[in-house]
Tab-separated table of C-alpha atoms in Angstrom:
chain	number	residue	atom	x	y	z
A	221	MET	CA	2.796	-1.118	-25.058
A	222	LYS	CA	1.867	-2.444	-21.985
A	223	LEU	CA	-0.170	0.338	-20.076
A	224	LEU	CA	0.921	-0.186	-16.376
A	225	ALA	CA	-0.014	-3.391	-14.597
A	226	ILE	CA	1.458	-1.469	-11.784
A	227	GLY	CA	-1.682	-1.280	-9.839
A	228	ALA	CA	-2.501	-4.958	-9.836
A	229	VAL	CA	1.288	-5.921	-9.050
A	230	ALA	CA	1.874	-3.012	-6.102
A	231	LEU	CA	-1.359	-3.443	-4.570
A	232	ALA	CA	-1.454	-7.092	-4.665
A	233	ALA	CA	1.774	-7.216	-3.151
A	234	PHE	CA	0.622	-4.795	-0.392
A	235	THR	CA	-2.488	-6.496	0.978
A	236	ALA	CA	-3.872	-9.949	1.945
A	237	THR	CA	-7.365	-10.714	0.452
A	238	ALA	CA	-9.842	-11.195	3.240
A	239	ALA	CA	-9.934	-14.963	2.423
A	240	SER	CA	-6.286	-15.412	3.139
A	241	ALA	CA	-6.286	-13.041	6.428
A	242	GLN	CA	-9.223	-15.092	7.693
A	243	THR	CA	-8.609	-18.868	7.629
A	244	ALA	CA	-10.875	-21.195	9.057
A	245	GLY	CA	-9.352	-23.660	11.776
A	246	PRO	CA	-10.265	-26.725	13.396
A	247	GLN	CA	-13.279	-26.790	15.705
A	248	ASN	CA	-10.948	-27.859	18.522
A	249	PRO	CA	-7.907	-25.585	17.961
A	250	GLY	CA	-5.718	-27.332	20.813
A	251	PRO	CA	-4.365	-25.765	23.719
A	252	VAL	CA	-2.819	-22.553	24.138
A	253	ILE	CA	0.976	-22.856	24.532
A	254	PRO	CA	2.078	-20.577	27.240
A	255	GLY	CA	4.560	-17.993	25.949
A	256	VAL	CA	4.000	-18.518	22.336
A	257	CYS	CA	2.382	-15.709	20.162
A	258	VAL	CA	1.657	-15.266	16.714
A	259	TYR	CA	1.348	-12.035	14.782
A	260	PHE	CA	0.147	-11.832	11.168
A	261	ASN	CA	1.545	-8.668	9.519
A	262	GLN	CA	-0.651	-8.941	6.132
A	263	ARG	CA	-3.768	-8.862	7.904
A	264	LEU	CA	-2.532	-5.643	10.015
A	265	LEU	CA	-1.785	-4.300	6.514
A	266	ALA	CA	-5.216	-4.959	5.207
A	267	GLN	CA	-7.308	-4.239	8.245
A	268	SER	CA	-5.580	-1.177	9.837
A	269	THR	CA	-6.976	2.329	9.004
A	270	ALA	CA	-3.294	3.463	7.905
A	271	GLY	CA	-3.044	0.219	5.632
A	272	GLN	CA	-6.109	0.959	4.443
A	273	ALA	CA	-5.296	4.538	3.588
A	274	VAL	CA	-2.143	3.425	1.955
A	275	GLN	CA	-4.062	0.945	-0.341
A	276	ALA	CA	-6.652	3.650	-1.320
A	277	ARG	CA	-3.992	6.281	-1.983
A	278	MET	CA	-2.023	3.695	-3.978
A	279	GLU	CA	-5.068	3.011	-6.390
A	280	GLN	CA	-5.584	6.720	-6.762
A	281	LEU	CA	-1.721	7.348	-7.760
A	282	ALA	CA	-2.100	4.082	-9.828
A	283	ASN	CA	-5.098	5.671	-11.684
A	284	GLU	CA	-3.117	9.084	-12.130
A	285	VAL	CA	-0.142	7.345	-13.704
A	286	ARG	CA	-2.406	5.144	-16.131
A	287	GLY	CA	-3.955	8.646	-16.901
A	288	GLU	CA	-0.805	10.295	-17.447
A	289	LEU	CA	0.620	7.308	-19.710
A	290	GLN	CA	-2.884	6.932	-21.873
A	291	PRO	CA	-2.097	9.689	-24.470
A	292	TYR	CA	0.982	8.167	-25.298
A	293	ALA	CA	-0.465	4.842	-25.759
A	294	THR	CA	-3.512	6.465	-27.934
A	295	ALA	CA	-0.941	8.564	-30.264
A	296	ILE	CA	1.240	5.576	-30.693
A	297	GLN	CA	-1.384	3.011	-31.527
A	298	THR	CA	-2.712	6.023	-34.044
A	299	GLU	CA	0.460	6.338	-35.521
A	300	MET	CA	1.101	2.755	-35.790
A	301	THR	CA	-2.423	2.464	-37.676
A	302	ALA	CA	-1.801	5.330	-39.775
A	303	LEU	CA	1.677	3.760	-41.083
A	304	GLN	CA	0.214	0.310	-41.848
A	305	GLN	CA	-2.543	1.712	-43.737
A	306	GLY	CA	-0.293	4.214	-45.734
A	307	GLN	CA	2.326	1.852	-46.610
A	308	ALA	CA	1.582	1.748	-50.186
A	309	THR	CA	0.866	5.495	-50.577
A	310	ILE	CA	3.370	7.193	-48.225
A	311	PRO	CA	6.891	7.757	-49.711
A	312	ALA	CA	9.989	5.669	-48.603
A	313	ASP	CA	11.687	8.707	-47.071
A	314	GLN	CA	8.832	9.842	-45.374
A	315	MET	CA	7.833	6.304	-44.039
A	316	GLN	CA	11.228	6.083	-42.785
A	317	GLN	CA	11.113	9.440	-40.663
A	318	ARG	CA	8.014	8.644	-39.328
A	319	ARG	CA	9.091	4.996	-38.300
A	320	GLN	CA	12.051	6.629	-36.527
A	321	ALA	CA	9.798	9.215	-34.892
A	322	LEU	CA	7.536	6.390	-33.831
A	323	GLN	CA	10.154	4.617	-32.372
A	324	GLN	CA	11.381	7.529	-30.352
A	325	ARG	CA	8.061	8.205	-29.081
A	326	LEU	CA	7.545	4.418	-28.014
A	327	GLN	CA	11.005	4.374	-25.908
A	328	GLU	CA	9.908	7.697	-24.548
A	329	ALA	CA	6.760	6.343	-23.297
A	330	GLN	CA	8.428	3.236	-22.199
A	331	GLN	CA	10.764	5.153	-20.148
A	332	LEU	CA	8.144	7.110	-18.670
A	333	GLU	CA	6.420	3.969	-17.618
A	334	GLN	CA	9.417	2.552	-16.152
A	335	THR	CA	10.054	5.681	-14.068
A	336	ARG	CA	6.445	5.962	-12.619
A	337	ASP	CA	6.627	2.057	-12.128
A	338	ALA	CA	9.717	2.598	-9.904
A	339	GLU	CA	7.987	5.705	-8.396
A	340	LEU	CA	5.095	3.753	-7.246
A	341	ARG	CA	6.966	0.810	-6.150
A	342	TYR	CA	9.203	3.052	-4.017
A	343	THR	CA	6.313	4.945	-2.533
A	344	LEU	CA	4.710	1.707	-1.385
A	345	SER	CA	7.769	0.638	0.162
A	346	GLN	CA	8.311	4.004	2.152
A	347	GLN	CA	4.546	3.594	3.349
A	348	ARG	CA	5.141	-0.020	4.427
A	349	GLN	CA	8.315	1.117	6.034
A	350	ALA	CA	6.167	3.871	8.141
A	351	ILE	CA	3.746	1.458	9.046
A	352	ALA	CA	6.402	-1.001	10.420
A	353	THR	CA	8.102	1.872	12.183
A	354	ALA	CA	4.907	2.525	14.045
A	355	VAL	CA	4.133	-1.123	14.651
A	356	ASP	CA	7.392	-2.157	15.852
A	357	PRO	CA	7.168	-0.732	19.597
A	358	LEU	CA	3.843	-1.798	19.713
A	359	LEU	CA	4.606	-5.425	19.071
A	360	VAL	CA	7.327	-5.136	21.625
A	361	GLN	CA	4.656	-3.845	24.003
A	362	ILE	CA	2.387	-6.745	23.299
A	363	TYR	CA	5.172	-9.140	23.406
A	364	GLN	CA	5.877	-8.024	27.184
A	365	GLU	CA	2.447	-7.568	28.209
A	366	ARG	CA	1.220	-11.134	26.804
A	367	GLY	CA	4.276	-12.671	28.219
A	368	CYS	CA	5.795	-14.112	24.886
A	369	GLY	CA	8.651	-16.139	24.755
A	370	LEU	CA	8.170	-16.392	21.202
A	371	LEU	CA	6.495	-14.577	18.616
A	372	LEU	CA	5.882	-16.432	15.421
A	373	ASP	CA	4.840	-15.019	11.903
A	374	ARG	CA	1.317	-16.301	11.117
A	375	GLU	CA	2.569	-16.910	7.378
A	376	SER	CA	4.840	-19.723	9.000
A	377	VAL	CA	1.992	-21.383	11.041
A	378	PHE	CA	-0.355	-23.648	9.471
A	379	LEU	CA	-2.629	-24.102	12.324
A	380	MET	CA	-2.826	-22.472	15.761
A	381	ASN	CA	-5.121	-21.679	18.597
A	382	PRO	CA	-6.591	-18.167	17.872
A	383	ALA	CA	-5.960	-17.234	21.648
A	384	MET	CA	-2.401	-17.102	20.735
A	385	ASP	CA	-2.860	-14.669	18.046
A	386	VAL	CA	-1.890	-10.862	18.678
A	387	THR	CA	-2.971	-9.447	15.585
A	388	ASP	CA	-6.060	-7.949	16.465
A	389	LEU	CA	-4.521	-6.220	19.652
A	390	ALA	CA	-1.719	-4.786	17.126
A	391	ILE	CA	-4.383	-3.629	14.493
A	392	GLN	CA	-6.231	-1.715	17.559
A	393	ARG	CA	-3.092	-0.196	18.918
A	394	LEU	CA	-1.722	0.967	15.475
A	395	ASN	CA	-5.122	2.644	14.564
A	396	THR	CA	-4.674	4.794	17.794
A	397	ALA	CA	-0.981	5.534	17.059
A	398	LEU	CA	-1.104	5.845	13.204
A	399	PRO	CA	-4.703	6.572	12.368
A	400	THR	CA	-3.951	7.367	8.356
A	401	LEU	CA	-1.036	8.247	6.258
A	402	SER	CA	-1.145	10.775	3.508
A	403	PHE	CA	1.345	10.881	0.952
A	404	ASN	CA	1.911	11.708	-2.929
A	405	ARG	CA	3.904	9.820	-5.548
A	406	MET	CA	7.813	10.001	-4.453
A	407	ALA	CA	10.631	10.145	-6.938
A	408	VAL	CA	12.991	7.167	-6.282
A	409	PRO	CA	16.253	8.744	-5.029
A	410	ALA	CA	19.362	8.426	-7.215
A	411	GLN	CA	22.050	5.790	-6.466
A	412	GLN	CA	24.816	7.050	-4.651
A	413	PRO	CA	28.098	5.989	-6.344
A	414	GLN	CA	29.890	3.317	-4.536
A	415	GLN	CA	33.233	4.193	-2.968
């Protein structure tokens, strides 16, 4: 039974590493193109105080889930070992009953793991949405103040003049507007039947 690779998957998807957020450009970056601005959302998520709060809390929640699932994994492994070692001594009817009970516990543990994985993913998506909701009007302000005619996603730009990057300003304003986020693991809402 896999014991939650959630932390690695969910958190890796959430933040960019410092190495990818800070790419070294050429010594002569070329001219500033008037009206062209660039924004790097992954860096905002990694470096803003709200983004860092989300990352830290998601790590805590993933650890809580691992702690909740660990007793299942331990009990299942213990029973599997006991059944393997007792093959010659456990009566066939008891062996069958214990195998069925073990299979049931394994299915329950897998279902719980899938539920917690979905909850963590949903929680992360809701926190990302909260940050996006807070940063969107800030980007519109920056766009207008800087006289941008085009705002490009940094992930789509190979090289650029750093003077066209508005990410630092967006981080600064987000830190003021949304200094942190507090949250707990959220249940995934039931899907509504389609009409």
